[in-house]
Tab-separated table of C-alpha atoms in Angstrom:
chain	number	residue	atom	x	y	z
Q	1	MET	CA	-17.857	56.321	21.587
Q	2	ALA	CA	-20.292	53.457	21.175
Q	3	LEU	CA	-23.262	54.743	19.208
Q	4	HIS	CA	-25.438	51.670	19.603
Q	5	SER	CA	-25.410	48.410	21.448
Q	6	ALA	CA	-27.075	46.634	18.528
Q	7	THR	CA	-26.182	46.400	14.862
Q	8	LEU	CA	-26.231	49.802	13.168
Q	9	SER	CA	-28.470	50.356	10.181
Q	10	PHE	CA	-28.377	53.426	8.020
Q	11	GLY	CA	-29.433	54.948	4.752
Q	12	CYS	CA	-29.154	58.216	2.901
Q	13	VAL	CA	-31.882	60.300	1.312
Q	14	SER	CA	-31.971	63.725	-0.313
Q	15	PHE	CA	-34.657	66.018	1.030
Q	16	SER	CA	-35.566	69.600	0.201
Q	17	PRO	CA	-37.450	72.104	2.358
Q	18	GLN	CA	-40.775	71.574	0.637
Q	19	ALA	CA	-40.293	71.339	2.542
Q	20	SER	CA	-30.882	70.630	28.533
Q	21	PHE	CA	-33.732	67.094	34.781
Q	22	LEU	CA	-36.170	65.033	36.208
Q	23	ARG	CA	-36.713	61.651	34.583
Q	24	LYS	CA	-40.385	62.382	34.312
Q	25	SER	CA	-41.839	65.828	34.655
Q	26	THR	CA	-44.845	67.857	33.631
Q	27	VAL	CA	-44.459	71.414	32.443
Q	28	LYS	CA	-47.015	73.942	31.281
Q	29	ALA	CA	-46.120	76.184	28.368
Q	30	SER	CA	-45.781	79.870	29.040
Q	31	VAL	CA	-46.840	82.718	26.786
Q	32	PHE	CA	-44.073	84.723	25.176
Q	33	SER	CA	-46.057	87.646	23.828
Q	34	SER	CA	-48.797	89.802	25.284
Q	35	GLN	CA	-52.247	88.423	26.031
Q	36	SER	CA	-54.102	90.460	23.429
Q	37	PRO	CA	-54.208	89.458	19.751
Q	38	VAL	CA	-51.574	91.135	17.590
Q	39	SER	CA	-52.967	93.070	14.655
Q	40	PHE	CA	-51.614	94.889	11.641
Q	41	PRO	CA	-52.734	95.251	8.006
Q	42	ARG	CA	-53.897	91.921	6.503
Q	43	PHE	CA	-52.453	90.014	9.430
Q	44	ARG	CA	-54.169	89.045	12.664
Q	45	LEU	CA	-53.110	86.447	15.216
Q	46	GLN	CA	-55.453	84.924	17.740
Q	47	GLY	CA	-54.177	83.832	21.164
Q	48	LYS	CA	-55.532	82.971	24.607
Q	49	ALA	CA	-53.796	83.191	27.954
Q	50	LEU	CA	-54.804	82.612	31.557
Q	51	GLU	CA	-53.339	84.057	34.716
Q	52	SER	CA	-52.513	81.490	37.389
Q	53	ASN	CA	-52.920	81.952	41.151
Q	54	ASN	CA	-49.307	83.047	41.508
Q	55	GLY	CA	-49.761	85.786	38.913
Q	56	SER	CA	-47.782	84.193	36.119
Q	57	VAL	CA	-49.260	83.865	32.646
Q	58	GLU	CA	-49.972	80.365	31.399
Q	59	ASN	CA	-51.571	78.991	28.255
Q	60	ASP	CA	-55.155	77.850	28.185
Q	61	GLU	CA	-54.750	74.066	28.024
Q	62	SER	CA	-57.952	73.862	26.000
Q	63	SER	CA	-55.635	74.753	23.101
Q	64	LEU	CA	-53.150	71.951	23.853
Q	65	VAL	CA	-51.375	70.314	20.894
Q	66	VAL	CA	-50.067	66.808	21.641
Q	67	CYS	CA	-47.313	65.615	19.292
Q	68	PHE	CA	-46.632	61.894	18.929
Q	69	GLY	CA	-43.620	60.065	17.495
Q	70	GLU	CA	-39.862	60.199	17.364
Q	71	MET	CA	-37.309	62.414	19.097
Q	72	LEU	CA	-33.643	62.003	18.293
Q	73	ILE	CA	-30.243	63.653	17.999
Q	74	ASP	CA	-29.281	65.236	14.681
Q	75	PHE	CA	-25.540	65.598	14.155
Q	76	VAL	CA	-25.154	68.549	11.803
Q	77	PRO	CA	-21.777	69.314	10.139
Q	78	THR	CA	-20.178	72.592	11.126
Q	79	THR	CA	-19.075	73.085	7.507
Q	80	SER	CA	-21.548	72.903	4.637
Q	81	GLY	CA	-20.853	71.356	1.254
Q	82	LEU	CA	-18.832	68.371	2.472
Q	83	SER	CA	-19.644	64.675	2.657
Q	84	LEU	CA	-20.153	63.065	6.066
Q	85	ALA	CA	-16.690	61.484	5.790
Q	86	ASP	CA	-15.046	64.843	5.031
Q	87	ALA	CA	-16.899	66.958	7.616
Q	88	PRO	CA	-14.367	68.095	10.262
Q	89	ALA	CA	-16.897	68.303	13.109
Q	90	PHE	CA	-20.595	67.993	13.906
Q	91	LYS	CA	-22.950	70.073	16.034
Q	92	LYS	CA	-25.245	67.989	18.272
Q	93	ALA	CA	-28.805	69.177	17.738
Q	94	PRO	CA	-32.040	67.763	19.171
Q	95	GLY	CA	-34.575	66.841	16.519
Q	96	GLY	CA	-37.302	64.499	15.320
Q	97	ALA	CA	-40.256	65.981	13.453
Q	98	PRO	CA	-43.026	65.599	16.082
Q	99	ALA	CA	-40.721	66.891	18.852
Q	100	ASN	CA	-39.721	69.805	16.634
Q	101	VAL	CA	-43.377	70.729	16.218
Q	102	ALA	CA	-44.015	70.517	19.975
Q	103	VAL	CA	-41.079	72.815	20.767
Q	104	GLY	CA	-42.017	75.107	17.882
Q	105	ILE	CA	-45.526	75.596	19.279
Q	106	ALA	CA	-44.200	76.306	22.795
Q	107	ARG	CA	-41.683	78.823	21.423
Q	108	LEU	CA	-44.590	80.596	19.744
Q	109	GLY	CA	-46.443	80.850	23.059
Q	110	GLY	CA	-48.715	77.835	22.614
Q	111	ALA	CA	-49.413	74.831	24.846
Q	112	SER	CA	-47.832	71.579	23.646
Q	113	ALA	CA	-46.911	68.097	24.831
Q	114	PHE	CA	-44.771	65.307	23.411
Q	115	ILE	CA	-45.450	61.571	23.560
Q	116	GLY	CA	-42.706	59.173	22.486
Q	117	LYS	CA	-39.849	56.965	23.620
Q	118	VAL	CA	-36.105	57.519	23.969
Q	119	GLY	CA	-33.295	55.393	25.321
Q	120	GLU	CA	-32.537	55.260	29.031
Q	121	ASP	CA	-29.214	56.892	28.207
Q	122	GLU	CA	-27.534	60.288	28.366
Q	123	PHE	CA	-29.004	61.385	25.045
Q	124	GLY	CA	-32.503	60.342	26.074
Q	125	TYR	CA	-32.390	62.299	29.325
Q	126	MET	CA	-30.868	65.242	27.507
Q	127	LEU	CA	-33.807	65.270	25.085
Q	128	ALA	CA	-36.375	65.079	27.876
Q	129	ASP	CA	-34.597	67.971	29.585
Q	130	ILE	CA	-34.674	69.996	26.380
Q	131	LEU	CA	-38.440	69.584	26.188
Q	132	LYS	CA	-38.739	70.772	29.784
Q	133	GLN	CA	-36.484	73.775	29.135
Q	134	ASN	CA	-38.657	74.701	26.163
Q	135	ASN	CA	-41.919	74.515	28.177
Q	136	VAL	CA	-43.163	71.349	26.488
Q	137	ASN	CA	-45.143	68.909	28.655
Q	138	ASN	CA	-43.030	65.709	28.648
Q	139	GLU	CA	-45.115	63.545	31.004
Q	140	GLY	CA	-45.925	61.220	28.093
Q	141	MET	CA	-42.272	60.488	27.397
Q	142	ARG	CA	-40.989	56.975	28.107
Q	143	PHE	CA	-37.440	55.565	28.536
Q	144	ASP	CA	-36.282	52.182	27.222
Q	145	PRO	CA	-33.411	50.492	29.135
Q	146	GLY	CA	-32.706	48.083	26.273
Q	147	ALA	CA	-32.413	50.409	23.278
Q	148	ARG	CA	-30.518	53.564	22.410
Q	149	THR	CA	-31.877	56.980	21.532
Q	150	ALA	CA	-32.009	57.377	17.748
Q	151	LEU	CA	-29.274	59.322	15.940
Q	152	ALA	CA	-29.149	60.936	12.512
Q	153	PHE	CA	-26.127	62.437	10.777
Q	154	VAL	CA	-27.089	65.209	8.399
Q	155	THR	CA	-25.037	66.288	5.374
Q	156	LEU	CA	-25.510	69.917	4.394
Q	157	ARG	CA	-24.908	71.001	0.807
Q	158	LYS	CA	-23.769	74.563	0.200
Q	159	ASP	CA	-27.358	75.607	-0.534
Q	160	GLY	CA	-28.522	74.280	2.856
Q	161	GLU	CA	-30.218	71.161	1.472
Q	162	ARG	CA	-29.785	67.917	3.383
Q	163	GLU	CA	-29.051	64.220	3.228
Q	164	PHE	CA	-29.625	61.940	6.219
Q	165	MET	CA	-27.819	58.889	7.591
Q	166	PHE	CA	-29.900	57.213	10.315
Q	167	TYR	CA	-28.705	55.002	13.186
Q	168	ARG	CA	-31.611	52.896	14.498
Q	169	ASN	CA	-31.943	49.109	14.585
Q	170	PRO	CA	-33.908	49.308	16.702
Q	171	SER	CA	-33.845	52.693	18.377
Q	172	ALA	CA	-36.025	53.360	21.412
Q	173	ASP	CA	-38.643	55.371	19.503
Q	174	MET	CA	-39.547	52.226	17.537
Q	175	LEU	CA	-40.348	50.309	20.755
Q	176	LEU	CA	-43.120	52.393	22.322
Q	177	LEU	CA	-45.885	50.067	23.576
Q	178	GLU	CA	-49.609	50.706	23.469
Q	179	ASP	CA	-49.882	50.242	27.246
Q	180	GLU	CA	-47.245	52.962	27.739
Q	181	LEU	CA	-49.490	55.617	26.167
Q	182	ASP	CA	-50.724	58.497	28.309
Q	183	LEU	CA	-54.300	58.356	27.010
Q	184	GLU	CA	-55.588	61.067	29.368
Q	185	LEU	CA	-53.044	63.518	27.949
Q	186	ILE	CA	-54.108	62.622	24.413
Q	187	LYS	CA	-57.832	62.975	25.144
Q	188	LYS	CA	-57.480	66.492	26.563
Q	189	ALA	CA	-55.716	67.813	23.455
Q	190	LYS	CA	-57.309	70.178	20.964
Q	191	ILE	CA	-55.011	68.808	18.225
Q	192	PHE	CA	-53.147	65.484	18.035
Q	193	HIS	CA	-50.203	65.690	15.603
Q	194	TYR	CA	-48.124	62.819	14.185
Q	195	GLY	CA	-46.051	61.632	11.234
Q	196	SER	CA	-45.547	58.327	9.422
Q	197	ILE	CA	-42.184	57.137	10.806
Q	198	SER	CA	-43.978	55.731	13.862
Q	199	LEU	CA	-45.926	53.451	11.480
Q	200	ILE	CA	-42.902	51.611	10.097
Q	201	THR	CA	-42.405	48.876	12.710
Q	202	GLU	CA	-44.127	47.205	15.631
Q	203	PRO	CA	-44.773	47.774	18.458
Q	204	CYS	CA	-44.794	51.527	17.787
Q	205	LYS	CA	-47.188	51.116	14.862
Q	206	SER	CA	-49.896	49.657	17.096
Q	207	ALA	CA	-49.243	52.353	19.713
Q	208	HIS	CA	-49.625	55.019	17.027
Q	209	ILE	CA	-52.932	53.595	15.768
Q	210	ALA	CA	-54.303	53.260	19.316
Q	211	ALA	CA	-53.290	56.830	20.189
Q	212	ALA	CA	-54.924	58.282	17.077
Q	213	LYS	CA	-58.093	56.227	17.697
Q	214	ALA	CA	-58.333	57.511	21.278
Q	215	ALA	CA	-57.873	61.066	20.070
Q	216	LYS	CA	-60.494	60.717	17.341
Q	217	GLU	CA	-63.046	59.215	19.731
Q	218	ALA	CA	-62.447	62.128	22.138
Q	219	GLY	CA	-63.201	64.659	19.387
Q	220	VAL	CA	-59.588	65.779	19.015
Q	221	ILE	CA	-58.503	67.224	15.655
Q	222	LEU	CA	-55.972	64.937	13.935
Q	223	SER	CA	-52.997	66.549	12.169
Q	224	TYR	CA	-50.753	64.485	9.879
Q	225	ASP	CA	-47.385	65.299	8.302
Q	226	PRO	CA	-46.187	62.188	6.408
Q	227	ASN	CA	-42.540	63.360	6.613
Q	228	LEU	CA	-41.289	60.795	4.091
Q	229	ARG	CA	-37.920	59.198	4.921
Q	230	LEU	CA	-37.586	56.392	2.402
Q	231	PRO	CA	-34.431	54.707	3.826
Q	232	LEU	CA	-36.336	53.902	7.003
Q	233	TRP	CA	-38.973	51.855	5.154
Q	234	PRO	CA	-38.437	48.314	3.792
Q	235	SER	CA	-39.354	49.513	0.290
Q	236	ALA	CA	-40.885	52.427	-1.595
Q	237	GLU	CA	-44.157	50.541	-1.969
Q	238	SER	CA	-44.351	49.785	1.763
Q	239	ALA	CA	-43.759	53.484	2.441
Q	240	ARG	CA	-46.548	54.489	0.068
Q	241	GLU	CA	-48.954	51.943	1.539
Q	242	GLY	CA	-48.017	52.812	5.126
Q	243	ILE	CA	-48.412	56.556	4.639
Q	244	LEU	CA	-51.769	56.171	2.894
Q	245	SER	CA	-53.063	53.583	5.394
Q	246	ILE	CA	-54.066	56.340	7.851
Q	247	TRP	CA	-54.666	59.100	5.296
Q	248	ASP	CA	-58.458	59.195	5.545
Q	249	THR	CA	-58.541	59.630	9.337
Q	250	ALA	CA	-56.693	62.984	9.396
Q	251	ASP	CA	-58.463	66.348	9.646
Q	252	ILE	CA	-55.355	68.339	8.637
Q	253	ILE	CA	-52.615	67.095	6.310
Q	254	LYS	CA	-49.391	68.918	5.480
Q	255	ILE	CA	-47.456	67.525	2.543
Q	256	SER	CA	-44.491	68.572	0.399
Q	257	GLU	CA	-44.209	68.637	-3.375
Q	258	GLU	CA	-41.882	65.626	-3.367
Q	259	GLU	CA	-44.325	63.675	-1.232
Q	260	ILE	CA	-47.158	64.394	-3.666
Q	261	HIS	CA	-44.950	63.174	-6.512
Q	262	PHE	CA	-44.130	60.030	-4.517
Q	263	LEU	CA	-47.650	59.193	-3.347
Q	264	THR	CA	-49.192	59.726	-6.799
Q	265	LYS	CA	-46.445	57.678	-8.473
Q	266	GLY	CA	-44.959	60.511	-10.466
Q	267	GLU	CA	-47.843	62.887	-11.146
Q	268	ASP	CA	-47.332	66.663	-11.293
Q	269	PRO	CA	-47.377	68.101	-7.742
Q	270	TYR	CA	-48.151	71.574	-9.131
Q	271	ASP	CA	-51.390	70.437	-10.786
Q	272	ASP	CA	-54.377	71.246	-8.565
Q	273	ASN	CA	-56.284	68.292	-9.989
Q	274	VAL	CA	-53.492	65.969	-8.847
Q	275	VAL	CA	-53.464	67.503	-5.368
Q	276	ARG	CA	-57.247	67.250	-5.134
Q	277	LYS	CA	-56.950	63.460	-5.591
Q	278	LEU	CA	-55.336	63.428	-2.145
Q	279	TYR	CA	-58.221	65.375	-0.591
Q	280	HIS	CA	-60.433	62.871	1.228
Q	281	PRO	CA	-64.090	63.650	2.141
Q	282	ASN	CA	-63.510	64.252	5.874
Q	283	LEU	CA	-60.439	66.462	5.463
Q	284	LYS	CA	-60.697	70.020	6.769
Q	285	LEU	CA	-57.403	71.391	5.421
Q	286	LEU	CA	-54.717	70.149	3.025
Q	287	LEU	CA	-51.470	72.141	2.976
Q	288	VAL	CA	-48.718	71.839	0.384
Q	289	THR	CA	-45.374	73.391	1.338
Q	290	GLU	CA	-43.173	74.808	-1.403
Q	291	GLY	CA	-40.076	75.884	0.532
Q	292	PRO	CA	-39.084	79.482	-0.179
Q	293	GLN	CA	-42.095	79.892	-2.467
Q	294	GLY	CA	-44.531	79.538	0.430
Q	295	CYS	CA	-47.465	77.154	0.512
Q	296	ARG	CA	-50.768	76.169	-1.079
Q	297	TYR	CA	-53.955	75.468	0.852
Q	298	TYR	CA	-57.056	73.461	-0.016
Q	299	THR	CA	-60.392	73.170	1.793
Q	300	LYS	CA	-63.802	72.030	0.544
Q	301	GLU	CA	-64.786	75.653	-0.102
Q	302	PHE	CA	-61.610	77.422	-1.263
Q	303	SER	CA	-57.959	77.075	-2.231
Q	304	GLY	CA	-55.017	79.335	-2.964
Q	305	ARG	CA	-51.336	80.120	-2.458
Q	306	VAL	CA	-49.536	82.222	0.177
Q	307	LYS	CA	-46.077	83.609	-0.576
Q	308	GLY	CA	-43.062	82.678	1.510
Q	309	LEU	CA	-40.605	84.966	3.288
Q	310	LYS	CA	-37.302	85.296	1.445
Q	311	VAL	CA	-34.208	84.512	3.531
Q	312	GLU	CA	-30.643	83.265	3.022
Q	313	PRO	CA	-30.737	79.515	3.803
Q	314	VAL	CA	-28.103	77.918	6.043
Q	315	ASP	CA	-29.775	74.625	7.010
Q	316	THR	CA	-33.278	73.591	5.972
Q	317	THR	CA	-33.600	71.018	8.782
Q	318	GLY	CA	-36.858	71.605	10.653
Q	319	ALA	CA	-38.329	74.168	8.238
Q	320	GLY	CA	-41.426	72.087	7.542
Q	321	ASP	CA	-41.867	71.365	11.247
Q	322	ALA	CA	-41.638	75.070	12.066
Q	323	PHE	CA	-44.316	75.715	9.435
Q	324	VAL	CA	-46.555	73.061	11.040
Q	325	ALA	CA	-45.948	74.584	14.483
Q	326	GLY	CA	-46.906	77.978	13.098
Q	327	ILE	CA	-50.238	76.905	11.649
Q	328	LEU	CA	-51.209	74.497	14.460
Q	329	SER	CA	-50.491	77.148	17.103
Q	330	GLN	CA	-53.100	79.316	15.378
Q	331	LEU	CA	-55.679	76.595	14.693
Q	332	ALA	CA	-55.489	75.297	18.271
Q	333	THR	CA	-56.773	78.632	19.588
Q	334	ASP	CA	-59.241	79.319	16.775
Q	335	THR	CA	-60.668	76.475	14.690
Q	336	SER	CA	-62.910	78.920	12.814
Q	337	LEU	CA	-59.860	79.558	10.619
Q	338	PHE	CA	-60.952	76.484	8.655
Q	339	GLN	CA	-63.936	78.457	7.336
Q	340	ASP	CA	-62.473	81.982	6.973
Q	341	GLU	CA	-60.120	82.198	3.992
Q	342	ASN	CA	-58.703	85.655	4.731
Q	343	ARG	CA	-57.833	84.778	8.307
Q	344	LEU	CA	-56.475	81.398	7.240
Q	345	ARG	CA	-54.178	83.188	4.779
Q	346	ASP	CA	-52.959	85.423	7.629
Q	347	ALA	CA	-52.202	82.340	9.742
Q	348	LEU	CA	-50.360	80.731	6.828
Q	349	SER	CA	-48.256	83.877	6.328
Q	350	PHE	CA	-47.233	83.484	9.965
Q	351	ALA	CA	-46.466	79.770	9.390
Q	352	ASN	CA	-44.403	80.554	6.282
Q	353	ALA	CA	-42.337	83.036	8.304
Q	354	CYS	CA	-41.763	80.386	11.001
Q	355	GLY	CA	-40.361	78.030	8.360
Q	356	ALA	CA	-38.232	80.714	6.735
Q	357	LEU	CA	-36.576	81.856	9.967
Q	358	THR	CA	-35.710	78.267	10.884
Q	359	VAL	CA	-33.514	77.787	7.797
Q	360	THR	CA	-31.290	80.716	8.790
Q	361	GLU	CA	-29.602	78.684	11.582
Q	362	ARG	CA	-28.179	75.164	11.917
Q	363	GLY	CA	-30.222	72.367	13.459
Q	364	ALA	CA	-33.962	72.012	13.972
Q	365	ILE	CA	-34.922	72.752	17.594
Q	366	PRO	CA	-32.050	75.249	18.114
Q	367	ALA	CA	-33.309	77.256	15.128
Q	368	LEU	CA	-37.054	77.338	15.889
Q	369	PRO	CA	-38.197	80.981	16.243
Q	370	THR	CA	-40.080	82.732	19.026
Q	371	ARG	CA	-43.354	84.525	18.366
Q	372	GLU	CA	-41.561	87.869	18.697
Q	373	ASN	CA	-38.968	86.837	16.083
Q	374	VAL	CA	-41.703	85.875	13.638
Q	375	LEU	CA	-43.785	89.011	14.091
Q	376	ASN	CA	-40.708	91.203	13.728
Q	377	ALA	CA	-39.732	89.418	10.516
Q	378	ILE	CA	-43.218	89.846	9.041
Q	379	LEU	CA	-43.384	93.509	10.013
Q	380	LYS	CA	-39.980	94.068	8.437
Q	381	SER	CA	-41.077	92.334	5.223
Q	382	VAL	CA	-44.181	94.556	4.810
Q	383	SER	CA	-42.556	97.830	5.873
């Protein structure tokens, strides 16, 4: 099978958890759980739902989260603990951090959309179909006839940790043009979420900057997960500069311990004073994920730590994205969480459970939990 019509480029990086159509279609996300907020001791979830003319329940699009960036195919080995060369077979799994977040939010009953570019190939149409099947609005998705959909082969160690080998030179996601952006979709979002991979090369870099600018000017909350993948950058320094180049425009930033260590050039990611250096004046919420240990949170008024949910890891791919989906699904319906520490902690407990459940299955999108799964897991943990 020909993986790419152009020269293949690839790299490997270790990463820890701190971490199936119409060619163009619009879909509204449905609500999985009941319309009323779920409540139990020290845990409350806020949600809104509207009933359409035909009687079905649909999400209030005033809580729409638009996710921008890459969507690709992860090939995950069916046997853990082997090198890519020794793996007997691979499971094809849709992925890409921003797409993972969009699907994660829809699975949790939220309204989400994805904006990005894939190849005009079987994999690209498969990915667009997967978004549709998962109730993600894909009207902002574009197809490139001259480039392939990106691929990544993922090595799983026995503990579920990962190494990536990427195939993109260039892949379609790198070629999104500014004039291909669906600006109306972006402007009607409550939250606009993105990573840093879309900043690596032109023309996608300019499209990214223009999309974020349009969102900011429309009063949309900007959410940023750097999602460091060093092999995709020309150098470590270019990665550091690129990630920090848009740092001060974000309202919400989610970062891992390794990313703190990288961005601060080796400083202690567990030191609050080090983390506070990354807190810019206009930031509403800085989140630090710690894998199975949970997460830390920082606002102007308060900070703290929320414990994680203990599970047996199988594959950590998508855990951080599930966490982001968990917290953004809550913030999109209730931005007052920024000011209420107790309710923010409840929302982060929910987000931690989203991340934990995702590591119990292989692949990113296939493993993302439903709202019911998450609530059941939390209830079980406190019973």
